[in-house]
């Protein structure tokens, strides 16, 4: 089995700093090479991504800067299930995005509980604020 990190964005000890210049296609290609019995089709199916979409990322004919963070996390999880050591940080850096913080069930449940206690107008305002924070974090 794989070694799990203490946080989803943390680097593995001794990670090669040169790999940080990889784009998504190069990263996936390198990781797939570690599991020669697996294919892009296996990866796409395991991560819940259509094969044509993954193939377009691999051929660099489709942009990767707006990939849903859950799809990136899904790719990480598939590789980890296959015994490949990787981190969410590698994937987020490969698409040029900041690494989101950890999202534990307890933290999400607390946020949802607070959200549900707000009046509807405050819920809408909170969503707008969160979307603005997300946009700003993508720029920085």
mmCIF file of C-alpha atoms in Angstrom:
data_model
loop_
_atom_site.group_PDB
_atom_site.id
_atom_site.type_symbol
_atom_site.label_atom_id
_atom_site.label_comp_id
_atom_site.label_asym_id
_atom_site.label_seq_id
_atom_site.Cartn_x
_atom_site.Cartn_y
_atom_site.Cartn_z
ATOM 1 C CA UNK A 1 0.000 0.000 0.000
ATOM 2 C CA UNK A 2 1.004 3.624 -0.279
ATOM 3 C CA UNK A 3 2.279 5.897 2.412
ATOM 4 C CA UNK A 4 -0.247 8.560 3.313
ATOM 5 C CA UNK A 5 0.934 12.086 4.017
ATOM 6 C CA UNK A 6 -0.183 14.075 7.056
ATOM 7 C CA UNK A 7 -1.744 16.726 4.841
ATOM 8 C CA UNK A 8 -3.083 16.552 1.299
ATOM 9 C CA UNK A 9 -0.737 19.161 -0.098
ATOM 10 C CA UNK A 10 2.452 18.148 1.642
ATOM 11 C CA UNK A 11 5.460 16.986 -0.288
ATOM 12 C CA UNK A 12 7.009 13.575 0.087
ATOM 13 C CA UNK A 13 10.379 13.664 1.833
ATOM 14 C CA UNK A 14 13.119 13.876 -0.751
ATOM 15 C CA UNK A 15 10.762 14.860 -3.578
ATOM 16 C CA UNK A 16 12.677 15.945 -6.654
ATOM 17 C CA UNK A 17 12.278 19.754 -6.933
ATOM 18 C CA UNK A 18 12.830 19.602 -10.713
ATOM 19 C CA UNK A 19 9.532 17.736 -11.110
ATOM 20 C CA UNK A 20 7.652 20.868 -10.097
ATOM 21 C CA UNK A 21 8.099 22.177 -13.624
ATOM 22 C CA UNK A 22 5.999 19.326 -15.053
ATOM 23 C CA UNK A 23 2.692 20.055 -16.693
ATOM 24 C CA UNK A 24 -0.213 17.677 -16.110
ATOM 25 C CA UNK A 25 0.545 15.519 -19.141
ATOM 26 C CA UNK A 26 4.187 15.028 -18.114
ATOM 27 C CA UNK A 27 3.187 14.260 -14.525
ATOM 28 C CA UNK A 28 0.597 11.670 -15.534
ATOM 29 C CA UNK A 29 2.996 10.133 -18.054
ATOM 30 C CA UNK A 30 5.704 9.799 -15.382
ATOM 31 C CA UNK A 31 3.305 8.275 -12.852
ATOM 32 C CA UNK A 32 1.749 5.883 -15.386
ATOM 33 C CA UNK A 33 5.253 4.639 -16.225
ATOM 34 C CA UNK A 34 5.448 3.370 -12.630
ATOM 35 C CA UNK A 35 2.479 1.049 -13.261
ATOM 36 C CA UNK A 36 3.145 -0.502 -16.680
ATOM 37 C CA UNK A 37 0.090 -2.763 -16.422
ATOM 38 C CA UNK A 38 -2.213 0.309 -16.270
ATOM 39 C CA UNK A 39 -3.350 2.558 -19.122
ATOM 40 C CA UNK A 40 -4.800 6.024 -19.612
ATOM 41 C CA UNK A 41 -8.181 4.317 -20.019
ATOM 42 C CA UNK A 42 -7.772 2.618 -16.627
ATOM 43 C CA UNK A 43 -6.831 5.951 -15.077
ATOM 44 C CA UNK A 44 -9.773 7.785 -16.620
ATOM 45 C CA UNK A 45 -12.234 5.099 -15.527
ATOM 46 C CA UNK A 46 -10.834 4.970 -11.989
ATOM 47 C CA UNK A 47 -10.942 8.754 -11.585
ATOM 48 C CA UNK A 48 -14.395 9.187 -13.119
ATOM 49 C CA UNK A 49 -13.065 11.203 -16.057
ATOM 50 C CA UNK A 50 -14.013 10.473 -19.646
ATOM 51 C CA UNK A 51 -11.195 8.955 -21.641
ATOM 52 C CA UNK A 52 -11.458 11.587 -24.426
ATOM 53 C CA UNK A 53 -11.022 14.330 -21.804
ATOM 54 C CA UNK A 54 -7.971 12.679 -20.236
ATOM 55 C CA UNK A 55 -6.540 11.990 -23.685
ATOM 56 C CA UNK A 56 -6.980 15.656 -24.665
ATOM 57 C CA UNK A 57 -5.078 16.686 -21.506
ATOM 58 C CA UNK A 58 -2.338 14.206 -22.374
ATOM 59 C CA UNK A 59 -2.102 15.509 -25.943
ATOM 60 C CA UNK A 60 -2.218 19.090 -24.659
ATOM 61 C CA UNK A 61 -5.180 19.898 -26.914
ATOM 62 C CA UNK A 62 -7.408 20.847 -23.975
ATOM 63 C CA UNK A 63 -6.537 23.314 -21.239
ATOM 64 C CA UNK A 64 -6.031 22.115 -17.688
ATOM 65 C CA UNK A 65 -6.180 25.326 -15.656
ATOM 66 C CA UNK A 66 -9.907 24.947 -14.887
ATOM 67 C CA UNK A 67 -10.044 21.271 -14.001
ATOM 68 C CA UNK A 68 -12.364 20.638 -11.073
ATOM 69 C CA UNK A 69 -10.255 20.108 -7.933
ATOM 70 C CA UNK A 70 -12.155 16.898 -7.208
ATOM 71 C CA UNK A 71 -11.004 15.469 -10.546
ATOM 72 C CA UNK A 72 -7.399 16.219 -9.608
ATOM 73 C CA UNK A 73 -7.902 14.589 -6.211
ATOM 74 C CA UNK A 74 -9.499 11.626 -7.993
ATOM 75 C CA UNK A 75 -6.378 11.184 -10.114
ATOM 76 C CA UNK A 76 -4.235 11.253 -6.966
ATOM 77 C CA UNK A 77 -6.405 8.627 -5.289
ATOM 78 C CA UNK A 78 -6.265 6.292 -8.291
ATOM 79 C CA UNK A 79 -2.489 6.465 -8.398
ATOM 80 C CA UNK A 80 -2.301 5.876 -4.650
ATOM 81 C CA UNK A 81 -4.564 2.809 -4.968
ATOM 82 C CA UNK A 82 -2.147 1.542 -7.594
ATOM 83 C CA UNK A 83 0.746 1.949 -5.149
ATOM 84 C CA UNK A 84 2.238 5.090 -6.694
ATOM 85 C CA UNK A 85 3.486 7.733 -4.295
ATOM 86 C CA UNK A 86 2.087 11.114 -5.269
ATOM 87 C CA UNK A 87 0.525 14.156 -3.656
ATOM 88 C CA UNK A 88 -2.295 16.552 -4.478
ATOM 89 C CA UNK A 89 0.354 19.274 -4.472
ATOM 90 C CA UNK A 90 2.004 17.711 -7.523
ATOM 91 C CA UNK A 91 -1.264 17.751 -9.463
ATOM 92 C CA UNK A 92 -2.315 21.267 -8.470
ATOM 93 C CA UNK A 93 1.136 22.638 -9.298
ATOM 94 C CA UNK A 94 1.075 20.798 -12.636
ATOM 95 C CA UNK A 95 -2.050 22.761 -13.629
ATOM 96 C CA UNK A 96 -0.688 26.017 -12.193
ATOM 97 C CA UNK A 97 -3.076 26.322 -9.272
ATOM 98 C CA UNK A 98 -2.607 26.834 -5.543
ATOM 99 C CA UNK A 99 -3.135 23.745 -3.436
ATOM 100 C CA UNK A 100 -6.440 23.846 -1.538
ATOM 101 C CA UNK A 101 -6.338 23.214 2.175
ATOM 102 C CA UNK A 102 -7.385 19.914 3.661
ATOM 103 C CA UNK A 103 -11.087 19.201 3.659
ATOM 104 C CA UNK A 104 -11.967 16.996 6.573
ATOM 105 C CA UNK A 105 -15.474 15.737 7.131
ATOM 106 C CA UNK A 106 -15.659 17.461 10.512
ATOM 107 C CA UNK A 107 -14.673 20.855 9.082
ATOM 108 C CA UNK A 108 -17.117 20.540 6.195
ATOM 109 C CA UNK A 109 -19.934 19.471 8.528
ATOM 110 C CA UNK A 110 -19.261 22.491 10.752
ATOM 111 C CA UNK A 111 -19.319 24.846 7.768
ATOM 112 C CA UNK A 112 -22.570 23.328 6.500
ATOM 113 C CA UNK A 113 -24.152 23.608 9.954
ATOM 114 C CA UNK A 114 -23.234 27.299 10.133
ATOM 115 C CA UNK A 115 -24.439 27.904 6.575
ATOM 116 C CA UNK A 116 -27.813 26.320 7.298
ATOM 117 C CA UNK A 117 -28.312 28.641 10.271
ATOM 118 C CA UNK A 118 -27.963 31.773 8.151
ATOM 119 C CA UNK A 119 -30.910 33.593 6.597
ATOM 120 C CA UNK A 120 -31.196 33.077 2.838
ATOM 121 C CA UNK A 121 -29.806 36.526 2.005
ATOM 122 C CA UNK A 122 -26.691 35.809 4.119
ATOM 123 C CA UNK A 123 -26.301 32.384 2.503
ATOM 124 C CA UNK A 124 -26.230 34.033 -0.938
ATOM 125 C CA UNK A 125 -23.714 36.612 0.310
ATOM 126 C CA UNK A 126 -21.527 33.875 1.781
ATOM 127 C CA UNK A 127 -21.532 31.997 -1.530
ATOM 128 C CA UNK A 128 -20.541 35.157 -3.419
ATOM 129 C CA UNK A 129 -17.736 35.795 -0.917
ATOM 130 C CA UNK A 130 -16.487 32.210 -1.220
ATOM 131 C CA UNK A 131 -16.535 32.395 -5.028
ATOM 132 C CA UNK A 132 -14.606 35.677 -4.901
ATOM 133 C CA UNK A 133 -12.018 34.155 -2.536
ATOM 134 C CA UNK A 134 -11.611 31.228 -4.898
ATOM 135 C CA UNK A 135 -11.071 33.537 -7.893
ATOM 136 C CA UNK A 136 -8.495 35.566 -5.981
ATOM 137 C CA UNK A 137 -6.641 32.437 -4.882
ATOM 138 C CA UNK A 138 -6.404 31.297 -8.520
ATOM 139 C CA UNK A 139 -4.790 34.590 -9.510
ATOM 140 C CA UNK A 140 -2.221 34.646 -6.713
#
